[in-house]
Amino acid sequence: MALAKELGVGELSFHHIASQSCGVEAIKEIVRHCWSRPMSGRFHFVLVDEVSEISRQAQTCWLSLLDATEMPPESIFFFTCNQDEDPHKRDRPPESLEPRFVSRCKPVKFSTYGLNGAARILLERIWKEQAPADSPMPDLARLMANQANNIRGAINALEMEILGLCPHHPGATCDPTGGISDAAHDEI
């Protein structure tokens, strides 16, 4: 919505496609939807999350849309992807993305600069809610640094540390009192 304000386009009709559900049929359906007048605002804004994780067929489908002379009018397509874990490749798009796909996109780099305080609070809250009560908290600054300040990566790493503390069942999560959480208990 901040992008809409920056562009001066007013309200947007927002659509989100997660990478797990970004198949050819989902793409065709959202494009069909974008051909209709937005329910609110003047533009359709389509956010495709983690495009580096979608299949080659889905990338090809997006390519055909991006190459089309008749794209849906007043529609903005925004694709996100995570940086490569290798520090030497961080200035390049992930290898899983088709070069032709990348060539039709305008890269916008986001930074977690200034978010370490908020990320630390989030990680502390997750630790307090999920780790056994007597467990010492890991060095969250190190955890963030090891993940190149990728908040999602840091959350995943923290969850792995919490799982390592749970002696009751492999793959189960612990509640703060050291027991198995209800959701994990149901799976046992």
mmCIF file of N, CA and C in Angstrom, residues 4-99:
data_model
loop_
_atom_site.group_PDB
_atom_site.id
_atom_site.type_symbol
_atom_site.label_atom_id
_atom_site.label_comp_id
_atom_site.label_asym_id
_atom_site.label_seq_id
_atom_site.Cartn_x
_atom_site.Cartn_y
_atom_site.Cartn_z
ATOM 1 N N ALA A 4 1.596 2.105 -3.539
ATOM 2 C CA ALA A 4 0.480 2.807 -4.181
ATOM 3 C C ALA A 4 0.518 4.287 -3.818
ATOM 4 N N LYS A 5 0.786 4.561 -2.555
ATOM 5 C CA LYS A 5 0.860 5.956 -2.121
ATOM 6 C C LYS A 5 2.023 6.661 -2.807
ATOM 7 N N GLU A 6 3.166 5.978 -2.875
ATOM 8 C CA GLU A 6 4.352 6.563 -3.525
ATOM 9 C C GLU A 6 4.099 6.832 -5.006
ATOM 10 N N LEU A 7 3.400 5.908 -5.659
ATOM 11 C CA LEU A 7 3.104 6.063 -7.088
ATOM 12 C C LEU A 7 1.938 7.021 -7.335
ATOM 13 N N GLY A 8 1.213 7.346 -6.286
ATOM 14 C CA GLY A 8 0.070 8.241 -6.415
ATOM 15 C C GLY A 8 -1.098 7.626 -7.147
ATOM 16 N N VAL A 9 -1.278 6.299 -7.012
ATOM 17 C CA VAL A 9 -2.349 5.630 -7.751
ATOM 18 C C VAL A 9 -3.600 5.419 -6.908
ATOM 19 N N GLY A 10 -3.598 5.821 -5.662
ATOM 20 C CA GLY A 10 -4.773 5.626 -4.822
ATOM 21 C C GLY A 10 -4.844 4.210 -4.297
ATOM 22 N N GLU A 11 -6.051 3.765 -4.019
ATOM 23 C CA GLU A 11 -6.229 2.421 -3.476
ATOM 24 C C GLU A 11 -5.981 1.358 -4.544
ATOM 25 N N LEU A 12 -5.609 0.173 -4.064
ATOM 26 C CA LEU A 12 -5.355 -0.960 -4.948
ATOM 27 C C LEU A 12 -6.244 -2.126 -4.563
ATOM 28 N N SER A 13 -6.576 -2.946 -5.537
ATOM 29 C CA SER A 13 -7.199 -4.228 -5.265
ATOM 30 C C SER A 13 -6.035 -5.215 -5.139
ATOM 31 N N PHE A 14 -5.824 -5.739 -3.942
ATOM 32 C CA PHE A 14 -4.636 -6.526 -3.629
ATOM 33 C C PHE A 14 -4.888 -8.020 -3.800
ATOM 34 N N HIS A 15 -3.935 -8.711 -4.455
ATOM 35 C CA HIS A 15 -3.984 -10.164 -4.642
ATOM 36 C C HIS A 15 -2.624 -10.729 -4.247
ATOM 37 N N HIS A 16 -2.619 -11.869 -3.576
ATOM 38 C CA HIS A 16 -1.367 -12.495 -3.151
ATOM 39 C C HIS A 16 -1.342 -13.936 -3.618
ATOM 40 N N ILE A 17 -0.209 -14.335 -4.190
ATOM 41 C CA ILE A 17 -0.017 -15.735 -4.578
ATOM 42 C C ILE A 17 1.261 -16.208 -3.895
ATOM 43 N N ALA A 18 1.139 -17.187 -3.009
ATOM 44 C CA ALA A 18 2.315 -17.774 -2.365
ATOM 45 C C ALA A 18 2.987 -18.724 -3.343
ATOM 46 N N SER A 19 4.284 -18.930 -3.175
ATOM 47 C CA SER A 19 5.027 -19.774 -4.115
ATOM 48 C C SER A 19 4.456 -21.185 -4.201
ATOM 49 N N GLN A 20 3.968 -21.715 -3.064
ATOM 50 C CA GLN A 20 3.446 -23.079 -3.065
ATOM 51 C C GLN A 20 2.194 -23.215 -3.921
ATOM 52 N N SER A 21 1.439 -22.143 -4.083
ATOM 53 C CA SER A 21 0.204 -22.226 -4.862
ATOM 54 C C SER A 21 0.309 -21.516 -6.206
ATOM 55 N N CYS A 22 1.521 -21.176 -6.612
ATOM 56 C CA CYS A 22 1.712 -20.431 -7.860
ATOM 57 C C CYS A 22 1.945 -21.381 -9.029
ATOM 58 N N GLY A 23 0.903 -22.114 -9.372
ATOM 59 C CA GLY A 23 0.960 -22.988 -10.534
ATOM 60 C C GLY A 23 0.351 -22.292 -11.742
ATOM 61 N N VAL A 24 0.394 -22.943 -12.868
ATOM 62 C CA VAL A 24 -0.110 -22.370 -14.116
ATOM 63 C C VAL A 24 -1.585 -21.994 -13.989
ATOM 64 N N GLU A 25 -2.405 -22.855 -13.391
ATOM 65 C CA GLU A 25 -3.835 -22.560 -13.258
ATOM 66 C C GLU A 25 -4.083 -21.349 -12.366
ATOM 67 N N ALA A 26 -3.319 -21.241 -11.267
ATOM 68 C CA ALA A 26 -3.483 -20.088 -10.366
ATOM 69 C C ALA A 26 -3.093 -18.793 -11.082
ATOM 70 N N ILE A 27 -2.059 -18.864 -11.903
ATOM 71 C CA ILE A 27 -1.625 -17.681 -12.658
ATOM 72 C C ILE A 27 -2.710 -17.270 -13.653
ATOM 73 N N LYS A 28 -3.220 -18.242 -14.394
ATOM 74 C CA LYS A 28 -4.268 -17.926 -15.372
ATOM 75 C C LYS A 28 -5.495 -17.332 -14.692
ATOM 76 N N GLU A 29 -5.840 -17.874 -13.522
ATOM 77 C CA GLU A 29 -7.007 -17.381 -12.784
ATOM 78 C C GLU A 29 -6.794 -15.940 -12.319
ATOM 79 N N ILE A 30 -5.635 -15.619 -11.793
ATOM 80 C CA ILE A 30 -5.397 -14.252 -11.311
ATOM 81 C C ILE A 30 -5.339 -13.274 -12.478
ATOM 82 N N VAL A 31 -4.791 -13.697 -13.591
ATOM 83 C CA VAL A 31 -4.756 -12.826 -14.779
ATOM 84 C C VAL A 31 -6.175 -12.592 -15.288
ATOM 85 N N ARG A 32 -6.994 -13.645 -15.307
ATOM 86 C CA ARG A 32 -8.406 -13.489 -15.694
ATOM 87 C C ARG A 32 -9.099 -12.479 -14.772
ATOM 88 N N HIS A 33 -8.797 -12.586 -13.489
ATOM 89 C CA HIS A 33 -9.384 -11.674 -12.505
ATOM 90 C C HIS A 33 -8.920 -10.233 -12.748
ATOM 91 N N CYS A 34 -7.671 -10.068 -13.151
ATOM 92 C CA CYS A 34 -7.123 -8.721 -13.390
ATOM 93 C C CYS A 34 -7.743 -8.043 -14.620
ATOM 94 N N TRP A 35 -8.342 -8.823 -15.492
ATOM 95 C CA TRP A 35 -9.002 -8.217 -16.652
ATOM 96 C C TRP A 35 -10.314 -7.540 -16.262
ATOM 97 N N SER A 36 -10.853 -7.889 -15.097
ATOM 98 C CA SER A 36 -12.089 -7.237 -14.643
ATOM 99 C C SER A 36 -11.746 -5.968 -13.863
ATOM 100 N N ARG A 37 -12.726 -5.133 -13.705
ATOM 101 C CA ARG A 37 -12.540 -3.886 -12.967
ATOM 102 C C ARG A 37 -12.256 -4.211 -11.489
ATOM 103 N N PRO A 38 -11.273 -3.552 -10.863
ATOM 104 C CA PRO A 38 -10.964 -3.831 -9.448
ATOM 105 C C PRO A 38 -12.157 -3.554 -8.540
ATOM 106 N N MET A 39 -12.294 -4.359 -7.495
ATOM 107 C CA MET A 39 -13.380 -4.176 -6.528
ATOM 108 C C MET A 39 -13.204 -2.869 -5.765
ATOM 109 N N SER A 40 -11.961 -2.531 -5.469
ATOM 110 C CA SER A 40 -11.676 -1.263 -4.795
ATOM 111 C C SER A 40 -10.452 -0.651 -5.447
ATOM 112 N N GLY A 41 -10.449 0.636 -5.549
ATOM 113 C CA GLY A 41 -9.311 1.304 -6.159
ATOM 114 C C GLY A 41 -9.337 1.236 -7.667
ATOM 115 N N ARG A 42 -8.237 1.683 -8.245
ATOM 116 C CA ARG A 42 -8.148 1.751 -9.691
ATOM 117 C C ARG A 42 -7.254 0.670 -10.285
ATOM 118 N N PHE A 43 -6.352 0.096 -9.465
ATOM 119 C CA PHE A 43 -5.369 -0.867 -9.945
ATOM 120 C C PHE A 43 -5.516 -2.209 -9.251
ATOM 121 N N HIS A 44 -5.124 -3.263 -9.976
ATOM 122 C CA HIS A 44 -4.908 -4.576 -9.375
ATOM 123 C C HIS A 44 -3.437 -4.631 -9.016
ATOM 124 N N PHE A 45 -3.130 -5.061 -7.807
ATOM 125 C CA PHE A 45 -1.744 -5.247 -7.376
ATOM 126 C C PHE A 45 -1.603 -6.713 -7.022
ATOM 127 N N VAL A 46 -0.748 -7.429 -7.784
ATOM 128 C CA VAL A 46 -0.563 -8.864 -7.585
ATOM 129 C C VAL A 46 0.827 -9.088 -7.006
ATOM 130 N N LEU A 47 0.877 -9.634 -5.793
ATOM 131 C CA LEU A 47 2.138 -9.949 -5.130
ATOM 132 C C LEU A 47 2.374 -11.449 -5.245
ATOM 133 N N VAL A 48 3.458 -11.821 -5.902
ATOM 134 C CA VAL A 48 3.843 -13.225 -6.024
ATOM 135 C C VAL A 48 5.049 -13.411 -5.116
ATOM 136 N N ASP A 49 4.851 -14.139 -4.035
ATOM 137 C CA ASP A 49 5.870 -14.304 -3.008
ATOM 138 C C ASP A 49 6.811 -15.456 -3.347
ATOM 139 N N GLU A 50 8.101 -15.232 -3.139
ATOM 140 C CA GLU A 50 9.154 -16.231 -3.362
ATOM 141 C C GLU A 50 9.094 -16.836 -4.757
ATOM 142 N N VAL A 51 9.134 -15.986 -5.746
ATOM 143 C CA VAL A 51 9.051 -16.443 -7.134
ATOM 144 C C VAL A 51 10.220 -17.371 -7.494
ATOM 145 N N SER A 52 11.306 -17.290 -6.743
ATOM 146 C CA SER A 52 12.446 -18.179 -7.009
ATOM 147 C C SER A 52 12.117 -19.634 -6.671
ATOM 148 N N GLU A 53 11.004 -19.867 -5.984
ATOM 149 C CA GLU A 53 10.606 -21.223 -5.607
ATOM 150 C C GLU A 53 9.547 -21.818 -6.540
ATOM 151 N N ILE A 54 9.040 -21.044 -7.498
ATOM 152 C CA ILE A 54 7.987 -21.584 -8.374
ATOM 153 C C ILE A 54 8.612 -22.441 -9.473
ATOM 154 N N SER A 55 7.794 -23.262 -10.087
ATOM 155 C CA SER A 55 8.272 -24.196 -11.106
ATOM 156 C C SER A 55 8.657 -23.470 -12.402
ATOM 157 N N ARG A 56 9.403 -24.164 -13.243
ATOM 158 C CA ARG A 56 9.759 -23.616 -14.569
ATOM 159 C C ARG A 56 8.505 -23.368 -15.397
ATOM 160 N N GLN A 57 7.510 -24.256 -15.277
ATOM 161 C CA GLN A 57 6.265 -24.083 -16.023
ATOM 162 C C GLN A 57 5.566 -22.793 -15.599
ATOM 163 N N ALA A 58 5.555 -22.518 -14.291
ATOM 164 C CA ALA A 58 4.931 -21.284 -13.806
ATOM 165 C C ALA A 58 5.727 -20.066 -14.277
ATOM 166 N N GLN A 59 7.048 -20.157 -14.271
ATOM 167 C CA GLN A 59 7.863 -19.042 -14.779
ATOM 168 C C GLN A 59 7.575 -18.798 -16.253
ATOM 169 N N THR A 60 7.439 -19.876 -17.019
ATOM 170 C CA THR A 60 7.133 -19.750 -18.442
ATOM 171 C C THR A 60 5.756 -19.110 -18.637
ATOM 172 N N CYS A 61 4.820 -19.470 -17.785
ATOM 173 C CA CYS A 61 3.483 -18.882 -17.863
ATOM 174 C C CYS A 61 3.558 -17.373 -17.588
ATOM 175 N N TRP A 62 4.306 -16.985 -16.559
ATOM 176 C CA TRP A 62 4.481 -15.545 -16.291
ATOM 177 C C TRP A 62 5.178 -14.861 -17.458
ATOM 178 N N LEU A 63 6.177 -15.553 -18.059
ATOM 179 C CA LEU A 63 6.875 -14.978 -19.221
ATOM 180 C C LEU A 63 5.904 -14.684 -20.353
ATOM 181 N N SER A 64 5.002 -15.620 -20.611
ATOM 182 C CA SER A 64 4.047 -15.387 -21.701
ATOM 183 C C SER A 64 3.163 -14.186 -21.383
ATOM 184 N N LEU A 65 2.841 -14.001 -20.111
ATOM 185 C CA LEU A 65 2.054 -12.837 -19.720
ATOM 186 C C LEU A 65 2.881 -11.557 -19.867
ATOM 187 N N LEU A 66 4.102 -11.585 -19.377
ATOM 188 C CA LEU A 66 4.942 -10.392 -19.413
ATOM 189 C C LEU A 66 5.340 -10.019 -20.844
ATOM 190 N N ASP A 67 5.382 -11.010 -21.733
ATOM 191 C CA ASP A 67 5.717 -10.748 -23.130
ATOM 192 C C ASP A 67 4.500 -10.345 -23.954
ATOM 193 N N ALA A 68 3.320 -10.555 -23.421
ATOM 194 C CA ALA A 68 2.098 -10.304 -24.178
ATOM 195 C C ALA A 68 1.936 -8.818 -24.469
ATOM 196 N N THR A 69 1.428 -8.540 -25.637
ATOM 197 C CA THR A 69 1.171 -7.144 -25.988
ATOM 198 C C THR A 69 -0.096 -6.646 -25.306
ATOM 199 N N GLU A 70 -0.930 -7.580 -24.850
ATOM 200 C CA GLU A 70 -2.168 -7.190 -24.189
ATOM 201 C C GLU A 70 -2.197 -7.699 -22.754
ATOM 202 N N MET A 71 -1.361 -7.102 -21.920
ATOM 203 C CA MET A 71 -1.406 -7.408 -20.490
ATOM 204 C C MET A 71 -2.672 -6.800 -19.911
ATOM 205 N N PRO A 72 -3.139 -7.346 -18.788
ATOM 206 C CA PRO A 72 -4.322 -6.735 -18.168
ATOM 207 C C PRO A 72 -4.044 -5.261 -17.857
ATOM 208 N N PRO A 73 -4.974 -4.392 -18.202
ATOM 209 C CA PRO A 73 -4.739 -2.966 -17.962
ATOM 210 C C PRO A 73 -4.766 -2.648 -16.469
ATOM 211 N N GLU A 74 -4.035 -1.623 -16.109
ATOM 212 C CA GLU A 74 -4.037 -1.122 -14.736
ATOM 213 C C GLU A 74 -3.769 -2.228 -13.718
ATOM 214 N N SER A 75 -2.793 -3.075 -14.040
ATOM 215 C CA SER A 75 -2.377 -4.160 -13.148
ATOM 216 C C SER A 75 -0.880 -4.053 -12.904
ATOM 217 N N ILE A 76 -0.497 -4.231 -11.662
ATOM 218 C CA ILE A 76 0.913 -4.193 -11.268
ATOM 219 C C ILE A 76 1.256 -5.563 -10.715
ATOM 220 N N PHE A 77 2.299 -6.182 -11.260
ATOM 221 C CA PHE A 77 2.749 -7.488 -10.796
ATOM 222 C C PHE A 77 4.059 -7.284 -10.053
ATOM 223 N N PHE A 78 4.121 -7.759 -8.824
ATOM 224 C CA PHE A 78 5.280 -7.573 -7.963
ATOM 225 C C PHE A 78 5.750 -8.948 -7.529
ATOM 226 N N PHE A 79 6.980 -9.311 -7.901
ATOM 227 C CA PHE A 79 7.547 -10.621 -7.594
ATOM 228 C C PHE A 79 8.628 -10.446 -6.538
ATOM 229 N N THR A 80 8.610 -11.301 -5.515
ATOM 230 C CA THR A 80 9.669 -11.250 -4.504
ATOM 231 C C THR A 80 10.473 -12.537 -4.550
ATOM 232 N N CYS A 81 11.727 -12.445 -4.153
ATOM 233 C CA CYS A 81 12.560 -13.633 -3.974
ATOM 234 C C CYS A 81 13.618 -13.314 -2.925
ATOM 235 N N ASN A 82 14.108 -14.349 -2.281
ATOM 236 C CA ASN A 82 15.144 -14.175 -1.277
ATOM 237 C C ASN A 82 16.507 -14.155 -1.939
ATOM 238 N N GLN A 83 17.454 -13.517 -1.255
ATOM 239 C CA GLN A 83 18.822 -13.500 -1.742
ATOM 240 C C GLN A 83 19.409 -14.896 -1.663
ATOM 241 N N ASP A 84 20.419 -15.108 -2.471
ATOM 242 C CA ASP A 84 21.156 -16.359 -2.403
ATOM 243 C C ASP A 84 21.930 -16.382 -1.092
ATOM 244 N N GLU A 85 22.060 -17.550 -0.497
ATOM 245 C CA GLU A 85 22.787 -17.675 0.763
ATOM 246 C C GLU A 85 24.280 -17.407 0.585
ATOM 247 N N ASP A 86 24.814 -17.678 -0.601
ATOM 248 C CA ASP A 86 26.234 -17.471 -0.872
ATOM 249 C C ASP A 86 26.512 -15.973 -0.998
ATOM 250 N N PRO A 87 27.374 -15.406 -0.118
ATOM 251 C CA PRO A 87 27.620 -13.960 -0.161
ATOM 252 C C PRO A 87 28.194 -13.479 -1.488
ATOM 253 N N HIS A 88 28.847 -14.356 -2.243
ATOM 254 C CA HIS A 88 29.421 -13.959 -3.530
ATOM 255 C C HIS A 88 28.368 -13.851 -4.625
ATOM 256 N N LYS A 89 27.173 -14.378 -4.372
ATOM 257 C CA LYS A 89 26.108 -14.361 -5.375
ATOM 258 C C LYS A 89 24.970 -13.420 -5.008
ATOM 259 N N ARG A 90 25.107 -12.669 -3.929
ATOM 260 C CA ARG A 90 23.989 -11.857 -3.434
ATOM 261 C C ARG A 90 23.583 -10.733 -4.369
ATOM 262 N N ASP A 91 24.471 -10.295 -5.249
ATOM 263 C CA ASP A 91 24.118 -9.207 -6.159
ATOM 264 C C ASP A 91 23.493 -9.722 -7.445
ATOM 265 N N ARG A 92 23.304 -11.043 -7.536
ATOM 266 C CA ARG A 92 22.689 -11.639 -8.723
ATOM 267 C C ARG A 92 21.383 -12.304 -8.322
ATOM 268 N N PRO A 93 20.452 -12.425 -9.288
ATOM 269 C CA PRO A 93 19.210 -13.144 -8.977
ATOM 270 C C PRO A 93 19.502 -14.624 -8.726
ATOM 271 N N PRO A 94 18.644 -15.312 -7.976
ATOM 272 C CA PRO A 94 18.845 -16.745 -7.732
ATOM 273 C C PRO A 94 18.922 -17.524 -9.042
ATOM 274 N N GLU A 95 19.738 -18.560 -9.033
ATOM 275 C CA GLU A 95 19.929 -19.377 -10.241
ATOM 276 C C GLU A 95 18.660 -20.110 -10.649
ATOM 277 N N SER A 96 17.729 -20.270 -9.732
ATOM 278 C CA SER A 96 16.479 -20.972 -10.054
ATOM 279 C C SER A 96 15.568 -20.138 -10.947
ATOM 280 N N LEU A 97 15.865 -18.848 -11.074
ATOM 281 C CA LEU A 97 15.035 -17.995 -11.927
ATOM 282 C C LEU A 97 15.551 -18.009 -13.361
ATOM 283 N N GLU A 98 14.639 -18.194 -14.266
ATOM 284 C CA GLU A 98 14.932 -18.158 -15.705
ATOM 285 C C GLU A 98 15.485 -16.772 -16.061
ATOM 286 N N PRO A 99 16.641 -16.683 -16.727
ATOM 287 C CA PRO A 99 17.204 -15.369 -17.082
ATOM 288 C C PRO A 99 16.233 -14.492 -17.880
#
